PDB file of C-alpha atoms in Angstrom:
ATOM      1  CA  VAL A   1      94.753 123.520  43.761  1.00 92.00           C
ATOM      2  CA  GLN A   2      94.852 120.146  45.496  1.00 96.00           C
ATOM      3  CA  LEU A   3      97.845 118.361  46.949  1.00 97.00           C
ATOM      4  CA  VAL A   4      97.651 114.688  47.872  1.00 97.00           C
ATOM      5  CA  GLU A   5     100.484 112.955  49.718  1.00 98.00           C
ATOM      6  CA  SER A   6     101.169 109.244  49.851  1.00 98.00           C
ATOM      7  CA  GLY A   7     103.912 106.855  50.869  1.00 98.00           C
ATOM      8  CA  GLY A   8     103.924 107.187  54.619  1.00 97.00           C
ATOM      9  CA  GLY A   9     103.969 104.206  56.934  1.00 98.00           C
ATOM     10  CA  LEU A  10     105.803 102.343  59.651  1.00 98.00           C
ATOM     11  CA  VAL A  11     109.491 101.617  59.174  1.00 98.00           C
ATOM     12  CA  GLN A  12     112.337 100.510  61.406  1.00 98.00           C
ATOM     13  CA  ALA A  13     115.210 102.824  62.201  1.00 98.00           C
ATOM     14  CA  GLY A  14     117.726 102.785  59.381  1.00 98.00           C
ATOM     15  CA  GLY A  15     115.066 102.054  56.800  1.00 98.00           C
ATOM     16  CA  SER A  16     113.776 104.094  53.876  1.00 98.00           C
ATOM     17  CA  LEU A  17     110.515 105.530  52.599  1.00 98.00           C
ATOM     18  CA  ARG A  18     109.605 107.599  49.574  1.00 98.00           C
ATOM     19  CA  LEU A  19     106.832 110.134  49.894  1.00 98.00           C
ATOM     20  CA  SER A  20     104.969 111.426  46.874  1.00 98.00           C
ATOM     21  CA  CYS A  21     102.766 114.477  46.441  1.00 98.00           C
ATOM     22  CA  VAL A  22     100.562 114.866  43.392  1.00 97.00           C
ATOM     23  CA  VAL A  23      99.345 118.364  42.558  1.00 95.00           C
ATOM     24  CA  SER A  24      96.215 119.050  40.556  1.00 94.00           C
ATOM     25  CA  GLY A  25      94.221 122.106  39.581  1.00 90.00           C
ATOM     26  CA  GLY A  26      97.127 124.482  39.118  1.00 82.00           C
ATOM     27  CA  THR A  27     100.271 125.143  37.143  1.00 86.00           C
ATOM     28  CA  PHE A  28     102.584 122.823  39.034  1.00 84.00           C
ATOM     29  CA  SER A  29     105.742 123.997  37.317  1.00 83.00           C
ATOM     30  CA  ARG A  30     105.235 127.547  38.639  1.00 88.00           C
ATOM     31  CA  TYR A  31     105.361 126.567  42.320  1.00 92.00           C
ATOM     32  CA  ALA A  32     108.260 126.007  44.655  1.00 95.00           C
ATOM     33  CA  MET A  33     107.408 122.742  46.356  1.00 96.00           C
ATOM     34  CA  HIS A  34     108.059 122.080  50.034  1.00 97.00           C
ATOM     35  CA  TRP A  35     107.876 119.335  52.610  1.00 98.00           C
ATOM     36  CA  PHE A  36     107.142 120.184  56.233  1.00 98.00           C
ATOM     37  CA  ARG A  37     106.604 117.848  59.161  1.00 98.00           C
ATOM     38  CA  GLN A  38     104.899 118.020  62.515  1.00 98.00           C
ATOM     39  CA  ALA A  39     105.610 115.677  65.380  1.00 96.00           C
ATOM     40  CA  PRO A  40     103.112 115.243  68.239  1.00 92.00           C
ATOM     41  CA  GLY A  41     103.175 118.272  70.502  1.00 94.00           C
ATOM     42  CA  GLU A  42     105.609 120.108  68.254  1.00 96.00           C
ATOM     43  CA  GLU A  43     105.334 122.964  65.800  1.00 95.00           C
ATOM     44  CA  ARG A  44     105.310 122.320  62.094  1.00 96.00           C
ATOM     45  CA  GLU A  45     108.850 122.536  60.762  1.00 97.00           C
ATOM     46  CA  PHE A  46     110.490 122.896  57.382  1.00 97.00           C
ATOM     47  CA  VAL A  47     112.115 119.771  55.966  1.00 98.00           C
ATOM     48  CA  ALA A  48     113.001 120.368  52.316  1.00 98.00           C
ATOM     49  CA  ALA A  49     112.121 122.449  49.277  1.00 97.00           C
ATOM     50  CA  ILE A  50     112.785 122.550  45.563  1.00 96.00           C
ATOM     51  CA  SER A  51     112.506 125.590  43.336  1.00 92.00           C
ATOM     52  CA  TRP A  52     110.207 125.683  40.337  1.00 84.00           C
ATOM     53  CA  SER A  53     112.804 127.026  37.956  1.00 78.00           C
ATOM     54  CA  ASP A  54     116.224 125.416  38.212  1.00 76.00           C
ATOM     55  CA  LYS A  55     115.277 122.734  40.716  1.00 83.00           C
ATOM     56  CA  THR A  56     117.598 124.096  43.353  1.00 93.00           C
ATOM     57  CA  THR A  57     117.092 122.163  46.575  1.00 96.00           C
ATOM     58  CA  PHE A  58     117.094 123.192  50.225  1.00 97.00           C
ATOM     59  CA  TYR A  59     117.154 121.089  53.394  1.00 97.00           C
ATOM     60  CA  THR A  60     116.969 121.521  57.102  1.00 98.00           C
ATOM     61  CA  ASP A  61     120.242 120.506  58.730  1.00 98.00           C
ATOM     62  CA  SER A  62     118.873 117.427  60.465  1.00 97.00           C
ATOM     63  CA  VAL A  63     117.999 115.688  57.174  1.00 98.00           C
ATOM     64  CA  LYS A  64     120.927 116.736  54.970  1.00 98.00           C
ATOM     65  CA  GLY A  65     122.615 113.707  53.464  1.00 98.00           C
ATOM     66  CA  ARG A  66     119.650 111.455  54.300  1.00 98.00           C
ATOM     67  CA  PHE A  67     116.663 112.984  52.494  1.00 98.00           C
ATOM     68  CA  THR A  68     116.392 113.953  48.841  1.00 98.00           C
ATOM     69  CA  ILE A  69     113.660 116.111  47.339  1.00 97.00           C
ATOM     70  CA  SER A  70     112.914 115.926  43.625  1.00 96.00           C
ATOM     71  CA  ARG A  71     110.138 116.866  41.247  1.00 94.00           C
ATOM     72  CA  ASP A  72     108.715 115.638  37.977  1.00 92.00           C
ATOM     73  CA  ASN A  73     106.926 118.527  36.305  1.00 89.00           C
ATOM     74  CA  ALA A  74     105.488 116.229  33.629  1.00 91.00           C
ATOM     75  CA  LYS A  75     103.733 114.209  36.339  1.00 94.00           C
ATOM     76  CA  ASN A  76     102.885 117.172  38.607  1.00 94.00           C
ATOM     77  CA  THR A  77     104.583 115.271  41.401  1.00 95.00           C
ATOM     78  CA  VAL A  78     107.154 116.050  44.065  1.00 96.00           C
ATOM     79  CA  TYR A  79     108.994 113.325  45.956  1.00 97.00           C
ATOM     80  CA  LEU A  80     110.833 113.027  49.233  1.00 98.00           C
ATOM     81  CA  GLN A  81     113.214 110.092  49.392  1.00 98.00           C
ATOM     82  CA  MET A  82     114.029 109.424  53.048  1.00 98.00           C
ATOM     83  CA  ASN A  83     116.939 107.148  53.908  1.00 98.00           C
ATOM     84  CA  SER A  84     118.608 106.207  57.185  1.00 98.00           C
ATOM     85  CA  LEU A  85     115.442 107.087  59.032  1.00 98.00           C
ATOM     86  CA  LYS A  86     115.584 107.786  62.754  1.00 98.00           C
ATOM     87  CA  PRO A  87     112.878 107.695  65.428  1.00 97.00           C
ATOM     88  CA  ASP A  88     113.157 111.509  65.586  1.00 97.00           C
ATOM     89  CA  ASP A  89     111.867 111.618  62.003  1.00 98.00           C
ATOM     90  CA  THR A  90     108.478 110.363  63.212  1.00 98.00           C
ATOM     91  CA  ALA A  91     105.880 112.958  62.222  1.00 98.00           C
ATOM     92  CA  VAL A  92     103.072 113.800  59.882  1.00 98.00           C
ATOM     93  CA  TYR A  93     104.689 114.976  56.652  1.00 98.00           C
ATOM     94  CA  TYR A  94     102.957 117.696  54.671  1.00 98.00           C
ATOM     95  CA  CYS A  95     103.457 118.741  51.087  1.00 98.00           C
ATOM     96  CA  ALA A  96     103.036 122.447  50.387  1.00 97.00           C
ATOM     97  CA  ALA A  97     103.229 124.767  47.387  1.00 96.00           C
ATOM     98  CA  GLY A  98     104.308 128.367  47.378  1.00 94.00           C
ATOM     99  CA  LYS A  99     105.214 130.993  44.813  1.00 91.00           C
ATOM    100  CA  TYR A 100     108.695 131.208  46.285  1.00 91.00           C
ATOM    101  CA  TYR A 101     110.991 129.097  48.415  1.00 91.00           C
ATOM    102  CA  THR A 102     110.682 129.820  52.121  1.00 91.00           C
ATOM    103  CA  ARG A 103     111.203 127.900  55.352  1.00 92.00           C
ATOM    104  CA  THR A 104     108.206 129.619  56.911  1.00 91.00           C
ATOM    105  CA  TYR A 105     105.010 127.600  56.807  1.00 84.00           C
ATOM    106  CA  GLY A 106     103.034 130.820  56.733  1.00 88.00           C
ATOM    107  CA  GLY A 107     104.454 131.484  53.290  1.00 89.00           C
ATOM    108  CA  MET A 108     102.721 128.542  51.639  1.00 93.00           C
ATOM    109  CA  ASP A 109      99.736 128.967  49.341  1.00 94.00           C
ATOM    110  CA  TYR A 110      98.460 125.374  49.367  1.00 96.00           C
ATOM    111  CA  TRP A 111      98.766 122.362  51.653  1.00 97.00           C
ATOM    112  CA  GLY A 112      98.108 118.668  51.501  1.00 98.00           C
ATOM    113  CA  LYS A 113      96.461 116.802  54.359  1.00 98.00           C
ATOM    114  CA  GLY A 114      99.631 114.989  55.338  1.00 98.00           C
ATOM    115  CA  THR A 115     100.918 111.446  55.551  1.00 98.00           C
ATOM    116  CA  LEU A 116     102.124 109.803  58.752  1.00 98.00           C
ATOM    117  CA  VAL A 117     105.664 108.475  59.002  1.00 98.00           C
ATOM    118  CA  THR A 118     106.478 106.365  62.047  1.00 98.00           C
ATOM    119  CA  VAL A 119     110.038 105.185  62.665  1.00 98.00           C
ATOM    120  CA  SER A 120     110.455 102.511  65.298  1.00 97.00           C
ATOM    121  CA  SER A 121     113.668 101.999  67.252  1.00 94.00           C
TER     122      SER A 121
END
């Protein structure tokens, strides 16, 4: 299974970006899809997830109301719409797939290589 992220870049505070993650080589609709991020010198942290079944969504508190995770099972793609971005959102964002929703990065089965998001003040 391969996961490929795209959509990262440099944006000013208050701006928006949409990340995409295309999954190939597996049954996309069977995975709970997650986004994690890792800032320089920090541990990788959970950002958002969406279940494979009823598309229930989960968010870390710091992004609630600003980020939206969604998935298109027909396109094998998961998205992360990020609005009202802050400098603290600067990190490498990773897409990950797991059999179940979890906020623990150790619970993921597959990872992408990440895409860098930089938010300038």
